[in-house]
Coordinates of C-alpha atoms in Angstrom, one line a residue:
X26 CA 4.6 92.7 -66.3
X27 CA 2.8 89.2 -65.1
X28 CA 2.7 86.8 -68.2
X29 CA -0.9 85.3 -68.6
X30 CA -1.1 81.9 -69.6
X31 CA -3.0 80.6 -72.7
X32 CA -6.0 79.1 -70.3
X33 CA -6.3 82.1 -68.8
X34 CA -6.6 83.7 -71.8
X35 CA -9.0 81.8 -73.7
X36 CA -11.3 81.4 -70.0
X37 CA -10.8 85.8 -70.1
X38 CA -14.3 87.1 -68.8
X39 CA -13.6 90.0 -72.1
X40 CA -11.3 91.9 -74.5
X41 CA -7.9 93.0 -72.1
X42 CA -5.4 95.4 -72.8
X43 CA -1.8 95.1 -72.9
X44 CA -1.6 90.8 -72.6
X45 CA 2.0 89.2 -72.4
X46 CA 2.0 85.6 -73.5
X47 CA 4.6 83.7 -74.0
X48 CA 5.4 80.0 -75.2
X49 CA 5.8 78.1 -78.2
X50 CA 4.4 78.3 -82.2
X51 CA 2.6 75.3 -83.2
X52 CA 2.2 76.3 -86.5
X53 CA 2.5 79.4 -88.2
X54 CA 0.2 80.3 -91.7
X55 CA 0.7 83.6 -93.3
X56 CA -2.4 85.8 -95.0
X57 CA -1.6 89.3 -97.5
X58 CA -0.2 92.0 -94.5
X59 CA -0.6 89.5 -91.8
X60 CA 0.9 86.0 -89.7
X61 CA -1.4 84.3 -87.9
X62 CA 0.9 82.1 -85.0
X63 CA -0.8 79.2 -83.1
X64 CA 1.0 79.6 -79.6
X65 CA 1.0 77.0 -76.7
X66 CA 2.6 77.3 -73.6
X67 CA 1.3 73.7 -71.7
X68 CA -1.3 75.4 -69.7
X69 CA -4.1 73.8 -71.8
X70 CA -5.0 71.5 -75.2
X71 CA -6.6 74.6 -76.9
X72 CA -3.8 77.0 -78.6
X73 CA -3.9 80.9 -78.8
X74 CA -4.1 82.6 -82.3
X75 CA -2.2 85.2 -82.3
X76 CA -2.7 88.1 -85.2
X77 CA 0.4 90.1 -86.4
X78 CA 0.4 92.7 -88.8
X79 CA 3.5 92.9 -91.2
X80 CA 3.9 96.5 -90.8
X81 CA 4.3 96.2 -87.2
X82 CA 7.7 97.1 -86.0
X83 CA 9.8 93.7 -85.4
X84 CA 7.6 91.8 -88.1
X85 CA 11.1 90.9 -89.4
X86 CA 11.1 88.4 -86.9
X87 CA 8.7 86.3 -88.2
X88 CA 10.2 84.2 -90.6
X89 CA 12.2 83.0 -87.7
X90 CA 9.4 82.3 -85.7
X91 CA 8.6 78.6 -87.3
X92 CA 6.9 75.4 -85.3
X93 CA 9.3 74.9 -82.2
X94 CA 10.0 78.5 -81.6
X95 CA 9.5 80.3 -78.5
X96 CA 7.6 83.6 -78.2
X97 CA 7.0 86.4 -76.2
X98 CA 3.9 88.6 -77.2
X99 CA 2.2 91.7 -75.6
X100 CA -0.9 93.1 -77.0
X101 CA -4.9 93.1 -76.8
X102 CA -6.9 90.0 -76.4
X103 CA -9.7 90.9 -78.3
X104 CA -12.9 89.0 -79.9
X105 CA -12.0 86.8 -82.5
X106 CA -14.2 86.7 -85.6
X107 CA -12.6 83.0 -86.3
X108 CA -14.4 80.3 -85.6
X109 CA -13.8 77.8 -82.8
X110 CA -12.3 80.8 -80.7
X111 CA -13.8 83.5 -78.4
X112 CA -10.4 85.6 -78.5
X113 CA -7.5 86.0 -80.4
X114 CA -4.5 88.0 -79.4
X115 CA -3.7 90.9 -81.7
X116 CA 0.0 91.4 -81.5
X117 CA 1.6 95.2 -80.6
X118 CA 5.4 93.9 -79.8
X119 CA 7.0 90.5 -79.9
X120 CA 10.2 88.9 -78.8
X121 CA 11.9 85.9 -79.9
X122 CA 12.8 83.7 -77.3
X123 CA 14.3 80.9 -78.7
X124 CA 14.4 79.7 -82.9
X125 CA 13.6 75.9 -83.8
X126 CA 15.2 75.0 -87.0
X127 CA 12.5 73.9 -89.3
X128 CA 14.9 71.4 -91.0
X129 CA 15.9 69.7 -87.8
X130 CA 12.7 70.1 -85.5
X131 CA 10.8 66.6 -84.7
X132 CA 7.3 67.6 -84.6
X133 CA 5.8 68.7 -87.7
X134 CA 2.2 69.0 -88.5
X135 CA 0.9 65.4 -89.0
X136 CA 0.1 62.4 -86.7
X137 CA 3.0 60.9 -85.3
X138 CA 3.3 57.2 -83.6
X139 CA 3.8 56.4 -80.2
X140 CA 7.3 54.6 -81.4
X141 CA 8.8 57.5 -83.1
X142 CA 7.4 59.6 -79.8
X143 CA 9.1 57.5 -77.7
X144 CA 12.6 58.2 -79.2
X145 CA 12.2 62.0 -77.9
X146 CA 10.9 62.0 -74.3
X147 CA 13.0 65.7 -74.5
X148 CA 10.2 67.4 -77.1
X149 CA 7.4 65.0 -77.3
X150 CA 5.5 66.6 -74.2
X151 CA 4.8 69.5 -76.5
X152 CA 2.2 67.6 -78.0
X153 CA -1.3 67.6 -77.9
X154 CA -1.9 64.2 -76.5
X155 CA 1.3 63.7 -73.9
X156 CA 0.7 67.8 -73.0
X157 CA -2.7 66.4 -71.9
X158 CA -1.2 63.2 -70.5
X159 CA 1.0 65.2 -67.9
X160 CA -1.6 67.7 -67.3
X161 CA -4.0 64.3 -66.2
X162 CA -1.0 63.1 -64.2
X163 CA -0.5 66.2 -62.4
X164 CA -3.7 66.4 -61.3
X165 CA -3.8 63.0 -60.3
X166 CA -1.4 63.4 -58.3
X167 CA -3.1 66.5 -56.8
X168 CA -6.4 64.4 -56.5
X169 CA -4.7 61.4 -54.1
X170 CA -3.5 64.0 -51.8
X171 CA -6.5 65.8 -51.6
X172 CA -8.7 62.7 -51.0
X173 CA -5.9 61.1 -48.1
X174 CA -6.1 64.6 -46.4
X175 CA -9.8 65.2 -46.5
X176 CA -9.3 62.3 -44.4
X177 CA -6.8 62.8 -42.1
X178 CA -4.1 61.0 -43.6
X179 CA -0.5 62.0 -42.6
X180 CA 1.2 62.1 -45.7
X181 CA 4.6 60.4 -44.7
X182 CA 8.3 59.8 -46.4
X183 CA 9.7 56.0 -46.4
X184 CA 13.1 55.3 -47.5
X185 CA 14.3 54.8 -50.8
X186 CA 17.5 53.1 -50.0
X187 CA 16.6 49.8 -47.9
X188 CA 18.4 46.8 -46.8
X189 CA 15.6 44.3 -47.0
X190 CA 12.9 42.8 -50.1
X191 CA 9.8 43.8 -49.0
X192 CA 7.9 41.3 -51.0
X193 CA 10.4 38.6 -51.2
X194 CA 10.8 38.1 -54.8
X195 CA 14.2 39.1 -54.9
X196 CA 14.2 41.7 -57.8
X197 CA 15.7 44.7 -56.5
X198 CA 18.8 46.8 -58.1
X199 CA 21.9 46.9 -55.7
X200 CA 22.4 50.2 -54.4
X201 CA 26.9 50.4 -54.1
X202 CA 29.8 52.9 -53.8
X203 CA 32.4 50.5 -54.8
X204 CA 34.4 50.9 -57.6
X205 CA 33.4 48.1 -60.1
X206 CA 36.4 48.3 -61.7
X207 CA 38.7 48.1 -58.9
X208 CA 36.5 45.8 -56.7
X209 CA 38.0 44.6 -53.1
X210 CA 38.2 40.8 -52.2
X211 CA 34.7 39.5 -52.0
X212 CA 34.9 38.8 -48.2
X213 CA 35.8 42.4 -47.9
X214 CA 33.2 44.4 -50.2
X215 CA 30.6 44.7 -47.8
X216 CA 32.3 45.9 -44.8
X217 CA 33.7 48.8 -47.4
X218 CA 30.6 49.6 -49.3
X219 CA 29.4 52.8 -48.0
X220 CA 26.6 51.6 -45.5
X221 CA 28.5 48.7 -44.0
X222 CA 26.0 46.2 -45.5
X223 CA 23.9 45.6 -48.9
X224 CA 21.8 48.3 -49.6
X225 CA 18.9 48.3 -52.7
X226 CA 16.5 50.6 -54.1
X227 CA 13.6 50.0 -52.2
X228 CA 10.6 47.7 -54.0
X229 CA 7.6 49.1 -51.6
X230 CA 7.4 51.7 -48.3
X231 CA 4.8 49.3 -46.8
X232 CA 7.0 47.8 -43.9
X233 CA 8.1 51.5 -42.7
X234 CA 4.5 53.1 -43.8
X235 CA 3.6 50.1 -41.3
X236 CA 5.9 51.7 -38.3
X237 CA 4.6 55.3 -38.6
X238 CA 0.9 54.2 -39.0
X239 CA 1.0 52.0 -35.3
X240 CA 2.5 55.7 -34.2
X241 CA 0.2 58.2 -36.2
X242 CA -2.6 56.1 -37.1
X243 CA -3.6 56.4 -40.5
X244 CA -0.9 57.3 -43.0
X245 CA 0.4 57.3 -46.7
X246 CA 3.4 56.9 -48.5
X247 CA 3.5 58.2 -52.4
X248 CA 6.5 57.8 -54.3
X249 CA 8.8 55.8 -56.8
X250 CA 9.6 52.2 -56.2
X251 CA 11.9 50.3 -58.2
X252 CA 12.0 46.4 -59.9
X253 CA 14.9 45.0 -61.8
X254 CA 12.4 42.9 -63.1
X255 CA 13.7 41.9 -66.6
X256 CA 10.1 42.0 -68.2
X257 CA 9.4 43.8 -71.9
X258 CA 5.7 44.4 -71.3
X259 CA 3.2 47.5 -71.9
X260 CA 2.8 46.9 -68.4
X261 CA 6.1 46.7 -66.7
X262 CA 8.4 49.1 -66.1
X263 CA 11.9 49.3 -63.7
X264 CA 10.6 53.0 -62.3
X265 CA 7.1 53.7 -61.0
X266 CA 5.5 55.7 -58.2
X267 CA 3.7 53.6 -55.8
X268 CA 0.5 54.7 -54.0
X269 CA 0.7 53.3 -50.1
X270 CA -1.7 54.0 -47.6
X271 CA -1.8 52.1 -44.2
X272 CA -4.6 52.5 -41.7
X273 CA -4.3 51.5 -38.0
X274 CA -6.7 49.5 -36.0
X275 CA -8.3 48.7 -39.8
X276 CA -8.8 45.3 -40.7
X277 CA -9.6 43.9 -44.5
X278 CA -13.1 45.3 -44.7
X279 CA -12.1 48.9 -43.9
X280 CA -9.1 48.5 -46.5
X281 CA -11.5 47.8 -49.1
X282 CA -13.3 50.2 -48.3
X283 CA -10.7 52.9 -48.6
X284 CA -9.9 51.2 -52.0
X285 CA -12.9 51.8 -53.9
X286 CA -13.7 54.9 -52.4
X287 CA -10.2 56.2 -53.4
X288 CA -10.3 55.1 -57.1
X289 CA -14.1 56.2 -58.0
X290 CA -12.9 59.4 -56.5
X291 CA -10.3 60.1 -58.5
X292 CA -12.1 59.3 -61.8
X293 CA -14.3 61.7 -61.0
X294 CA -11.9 64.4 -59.9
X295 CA -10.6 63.9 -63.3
X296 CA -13.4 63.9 -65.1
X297 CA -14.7 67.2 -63.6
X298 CA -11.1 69.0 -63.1
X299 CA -9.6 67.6 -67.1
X300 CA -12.7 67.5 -68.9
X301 CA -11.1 68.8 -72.1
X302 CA -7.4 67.0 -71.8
X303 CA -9.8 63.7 -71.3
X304 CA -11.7 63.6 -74.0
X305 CA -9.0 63.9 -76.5
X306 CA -8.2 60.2 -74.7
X307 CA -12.0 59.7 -75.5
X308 CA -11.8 60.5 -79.4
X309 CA -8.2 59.5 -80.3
X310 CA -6.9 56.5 -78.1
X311 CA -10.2 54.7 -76.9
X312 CA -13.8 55.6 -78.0
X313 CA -15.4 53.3 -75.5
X314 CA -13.3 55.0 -72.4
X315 CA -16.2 57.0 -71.0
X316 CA -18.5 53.6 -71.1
X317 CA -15.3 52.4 -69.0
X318 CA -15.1 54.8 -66.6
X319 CA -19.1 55.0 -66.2
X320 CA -18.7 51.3 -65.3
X321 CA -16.1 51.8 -62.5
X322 CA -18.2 55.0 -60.7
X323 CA -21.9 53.8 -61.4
X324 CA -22.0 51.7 -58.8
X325 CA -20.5 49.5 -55.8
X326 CA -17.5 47.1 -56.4
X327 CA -18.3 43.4 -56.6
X328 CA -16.4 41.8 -53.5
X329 CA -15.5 37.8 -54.1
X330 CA -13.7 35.4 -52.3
X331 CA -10.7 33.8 -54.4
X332 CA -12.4 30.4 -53.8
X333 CA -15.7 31.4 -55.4
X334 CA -13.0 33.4 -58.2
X335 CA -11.6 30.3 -59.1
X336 CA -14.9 28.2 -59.3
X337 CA -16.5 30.6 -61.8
X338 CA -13.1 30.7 -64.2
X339 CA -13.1 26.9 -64.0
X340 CA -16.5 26.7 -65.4
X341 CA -15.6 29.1 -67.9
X342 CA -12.5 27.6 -68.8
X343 CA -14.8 24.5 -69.4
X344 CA -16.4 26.4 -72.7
X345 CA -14.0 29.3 -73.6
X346 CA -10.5 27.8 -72.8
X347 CA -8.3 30.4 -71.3
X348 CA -4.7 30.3 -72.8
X349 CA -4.2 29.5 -68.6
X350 CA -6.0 27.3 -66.7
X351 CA -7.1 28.8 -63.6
X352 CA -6.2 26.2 -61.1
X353 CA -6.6 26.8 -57.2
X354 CA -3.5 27.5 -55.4
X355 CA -2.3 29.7 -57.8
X356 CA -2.1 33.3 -58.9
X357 CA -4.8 34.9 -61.3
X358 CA -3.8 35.9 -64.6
X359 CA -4.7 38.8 -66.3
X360 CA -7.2 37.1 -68.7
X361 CA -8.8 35.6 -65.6
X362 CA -9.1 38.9 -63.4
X363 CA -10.3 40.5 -66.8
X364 CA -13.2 37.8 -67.3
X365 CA -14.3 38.1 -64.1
X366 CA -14.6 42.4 -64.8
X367 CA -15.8 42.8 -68.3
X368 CA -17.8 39.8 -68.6
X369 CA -19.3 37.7 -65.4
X370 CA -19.9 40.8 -63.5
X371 CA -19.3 43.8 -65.8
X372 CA -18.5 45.5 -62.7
X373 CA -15.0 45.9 -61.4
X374 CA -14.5 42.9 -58.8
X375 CA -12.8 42.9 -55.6
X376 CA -11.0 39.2 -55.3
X377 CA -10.0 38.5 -51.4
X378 CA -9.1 35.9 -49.1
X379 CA -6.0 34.3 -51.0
X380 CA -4.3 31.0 -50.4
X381 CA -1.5 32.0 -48.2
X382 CA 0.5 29.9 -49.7
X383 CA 0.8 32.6 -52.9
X384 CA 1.1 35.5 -50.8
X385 CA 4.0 37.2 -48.6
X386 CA 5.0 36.5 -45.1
X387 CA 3.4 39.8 -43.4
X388 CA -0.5 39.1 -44.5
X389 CA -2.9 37.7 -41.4
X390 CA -3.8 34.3 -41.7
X391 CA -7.4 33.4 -41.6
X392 CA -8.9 31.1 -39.1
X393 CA -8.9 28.8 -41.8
X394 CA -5.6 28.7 -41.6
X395 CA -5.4 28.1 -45.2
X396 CA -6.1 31.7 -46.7
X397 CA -4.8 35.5 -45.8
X398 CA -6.8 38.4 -45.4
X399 CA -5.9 39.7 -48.6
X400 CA -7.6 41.7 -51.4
X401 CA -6.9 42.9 -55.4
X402 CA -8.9 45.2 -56.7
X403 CA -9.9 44.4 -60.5
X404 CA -10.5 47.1 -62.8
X405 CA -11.8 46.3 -66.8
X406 CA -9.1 46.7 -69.6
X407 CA -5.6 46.9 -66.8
X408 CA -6.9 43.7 -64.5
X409 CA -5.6 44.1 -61.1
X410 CA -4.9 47.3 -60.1
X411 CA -4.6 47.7 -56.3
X412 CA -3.2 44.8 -54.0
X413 CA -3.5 44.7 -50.1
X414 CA -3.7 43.0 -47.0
X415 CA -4.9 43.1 -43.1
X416 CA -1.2 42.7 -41.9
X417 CA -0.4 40.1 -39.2
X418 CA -0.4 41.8 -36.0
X419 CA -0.1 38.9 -33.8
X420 CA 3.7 38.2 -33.1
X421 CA 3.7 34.7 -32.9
X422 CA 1.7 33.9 -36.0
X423 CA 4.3 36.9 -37.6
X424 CA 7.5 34.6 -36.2
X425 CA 6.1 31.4 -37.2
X426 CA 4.8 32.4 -40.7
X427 CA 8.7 34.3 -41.5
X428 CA 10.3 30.6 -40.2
X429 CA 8.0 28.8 -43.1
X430 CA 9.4 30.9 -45.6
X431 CA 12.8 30.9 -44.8
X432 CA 13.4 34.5 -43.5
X433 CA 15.8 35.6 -41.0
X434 CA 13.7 36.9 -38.2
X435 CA 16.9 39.0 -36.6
X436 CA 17.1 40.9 -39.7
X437 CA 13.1 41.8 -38.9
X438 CA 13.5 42.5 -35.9
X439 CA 12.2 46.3 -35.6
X440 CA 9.2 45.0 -37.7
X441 CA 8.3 42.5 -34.9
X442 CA 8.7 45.0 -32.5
X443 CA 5.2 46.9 -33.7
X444 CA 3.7 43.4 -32.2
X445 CA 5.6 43.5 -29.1
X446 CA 5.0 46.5 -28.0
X447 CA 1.6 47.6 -28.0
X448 CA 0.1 45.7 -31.4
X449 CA -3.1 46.6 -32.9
X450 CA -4.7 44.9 -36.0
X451 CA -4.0 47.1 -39.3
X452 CA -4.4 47.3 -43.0
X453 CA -2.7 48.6 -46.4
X454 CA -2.6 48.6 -49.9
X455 CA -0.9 49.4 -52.9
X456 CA -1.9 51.0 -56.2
X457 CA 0.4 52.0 -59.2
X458 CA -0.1 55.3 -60.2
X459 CA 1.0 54.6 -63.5
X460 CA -1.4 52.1 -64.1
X461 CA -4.7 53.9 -62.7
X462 CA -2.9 56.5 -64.8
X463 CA -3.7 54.2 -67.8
X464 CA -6.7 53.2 -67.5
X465 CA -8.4 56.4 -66.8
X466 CA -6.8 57.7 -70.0
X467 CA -7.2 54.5 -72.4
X468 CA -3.0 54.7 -73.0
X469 CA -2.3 51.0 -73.2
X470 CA 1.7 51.2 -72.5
X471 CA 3.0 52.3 -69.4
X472 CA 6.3 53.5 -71.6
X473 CA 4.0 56.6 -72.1
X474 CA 2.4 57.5 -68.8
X475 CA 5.6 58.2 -67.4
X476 CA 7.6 61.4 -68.7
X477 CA 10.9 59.5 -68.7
X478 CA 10.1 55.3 -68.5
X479 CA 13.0 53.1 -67.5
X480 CA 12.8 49.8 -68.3
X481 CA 15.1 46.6 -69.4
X482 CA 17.6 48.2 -72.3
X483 CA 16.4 51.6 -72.5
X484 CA 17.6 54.5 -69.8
X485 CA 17.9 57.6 -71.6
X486 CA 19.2 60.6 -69.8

């Protein structure tokens, strides 16, 4: 017999006969000659109630079947004369899955903190508000694949395992088969490690995403990235999943473009597909997060060069005082980027045209030749959330900019190649899926958007 899931239960068109549900007792409350269990199985926010008279045969069960337990129940969905509740099931047979001991089980019925939470990544998605949190980032996910292929987007696989830094910095975890224990001589442990030559987890799919989008045109890479970046913050984490389109024959209007239109679209795919997981966000975590969310999808983004950026945080800094001082020639902070969103525009800004001195080797250089074609996307609360580029397609600007910086050009040599052979001007970006994760939910650390955060200290499982 096909179980039916809780949503599908409480969305039933009308009483049904012979209903299996299983999944797990929130709480349990007993009345004279009858139990009424609260069952969830993760389909939804809203639980079941399930009605089971003590007579009926297998009622011993019950007193095993406390908060944590597992349940299977068969019998009528029928009107419910509770409030709050079109149906209810009324229970004809029951199984017990699996018990919870009530003296060892973490979540009891109260509030508990983020902190304690945290502690049991293995239970704590069987709450109401991470249940809802995964439910959101599911369909999340499902929402950036449906928008890339509504537009033709091939959705494409980059490595994880990479022998360069994409962005330069340097942070990356060493990928090895040696033995540490038993290490060869130093000259030696290259040659033996298991690809011949260092290896890392990658930090970004965008020079790869690059190589298939001059071949297939417009493309997009989604998956985790890594930093061994020793930072502590809400914000930071070793783990993520990275968000990496790259468009062909685009240039840094176009990749705006695709920016905006990708993150208004999925708020509102949210909003329309998680309407009940989203406004427990609304009530318990931030009351002003449907103002914020208006704010972002009302209206067009405000697009700003950096120079003008810096000029109107100078002038602020003049009669506020930032705890930085935004200087030109130097990267934005996240009290700067958030001034220029939730209170000189109260719109979300798009900041572009960077020094290229503060930006990596593979962004176009204007004909300035002081500034790149580059673009971050500003959102209110989080700051920047997307970051991306026009790429350099010509090869001699490419060679010239990668000798400035110090980089080893043979090592790049298949990435100059998509300028030798046929170049053409393109455009990418990237956006944290944790983050937009964030702020379309109000969560304010990234420790809780992901199911299982890794970060400086902490790696559990």
């Amino acid at each position: 017999m096909r179980r039916t899931r809780v949503w599908d239960a409480l969305q039933a068109d009308g009483p049904q006969e012979n209903v299996l549900v299983k999944g797990w007792v929130r709480t349990r409350r007993d009345a004279k000659g009858f139990s009424f269990l609260e069952i969830n199985d993760g389909s939804c926010l809203q639980n079941l109630q399930a009605v089971v008279d003590h007579h009926l045969p297998g009622a011993a069960l019950l007193g095993d079947m406390q908060t944590g337990a597992a349940v299977a129940l068969r019998g009528q969905l029928a009107e419910s004369p509770g409030k709050g509740q079109r149906f209810e099931l009324q229970v004809g047979e029951m199984e017990l899955l699996g018990r919870a001991d009530p003296e060892s089980y973490p979540l009891q019925k109260k509030r508990h903190s983020d902190e304690f939470l945290r502690s049991i990544p293995q239970i704590r998605a069987r709450t109401n508000k991470y249940g809802a949190l995964y439910r959101i980032r599911s369909e999340l996910s499902w929402a950036i694949h449906s928008f890339f292929h509504q537009r033709a987007f091939a959705y494409v696989h980059t490595p994880i395992i990479t022998g360069l830094d994409c962005e330069g910095a340097g942070e990356l975890f060493r990928v090895t088969s040696l033995d540490l224990d038993r290490l060869p001589a130093p000259e030696e442990r290259e040659a033996r490690d298991f690809f011949g030559q260092k290896a890392f987890l990658t930090v970004s799919g965008q020079l790869t995403a690059e190589v298939l989008a001059c071949a297939l045109g417009n493309v997009y890479t989604f998956g985790p990235t890594f930093r061994a970046e020793n930072s502590n913050t809400p914000r930071h984490a070793a783990e993520f999943w990275m968000l990496e389109p790259e468009m062909a024959f685009a240039d840094l209007e176009e990749n705006m473009d695709l920016a905006e239109d990708l993150i208004v679209s999925c708020i509102s795919h949210i909003r329309r597909e998680c309407a009940q997981d989203l406004d427990l966000f609304a009530r318990f975590v931030d009351t002003s997060l449907y103002e914020t969310l208006d704010l972002v999808t009302s209206g067009p983004f405000i697009r700003l060069p950096y120079a003008q950026a810096v000029d109107i945080l100078q002038a602020a800094h003049r009669k506020k005082k930032f705890e930085y001082e935004p200087l030109y020639g130097q990267d934005l902070q996240t009290e700067h980027e958030r001034y220029l969103v939730e209170t000189a525009y109260r719109r979300p800004v798009i900041v572009h045209d960077y020094p290229q001195s503060i930006k990596p080797f593979y962004m176009r250089i204007n004909e300035d030749r002081e500034t790149v074609a580059a673009m971050d996307v500003l959102l209110p609360r989080v700051g920047e959330i997307v970051g991306g580029s026009q790429r350099e397609e010509r090869y001699d600007q490419l060679v010239a900019r990668m000798e400035e910086m110090g980089l080893n050009t043979e090592e790049y040599s298949w990435y100059l190649d998509l300028r030798r052979y046929g170049t053409v001007p393109h455009s990418g970006f990237g956006l944290g899926f944790e983050r937009l994760l964030m702020f379309i939910t109000g969560v304010h650390n990234i420790r809780d958007v992901l199911p299982f955060p890794r970060t400086p200290q902490h790696l559990q499982f």
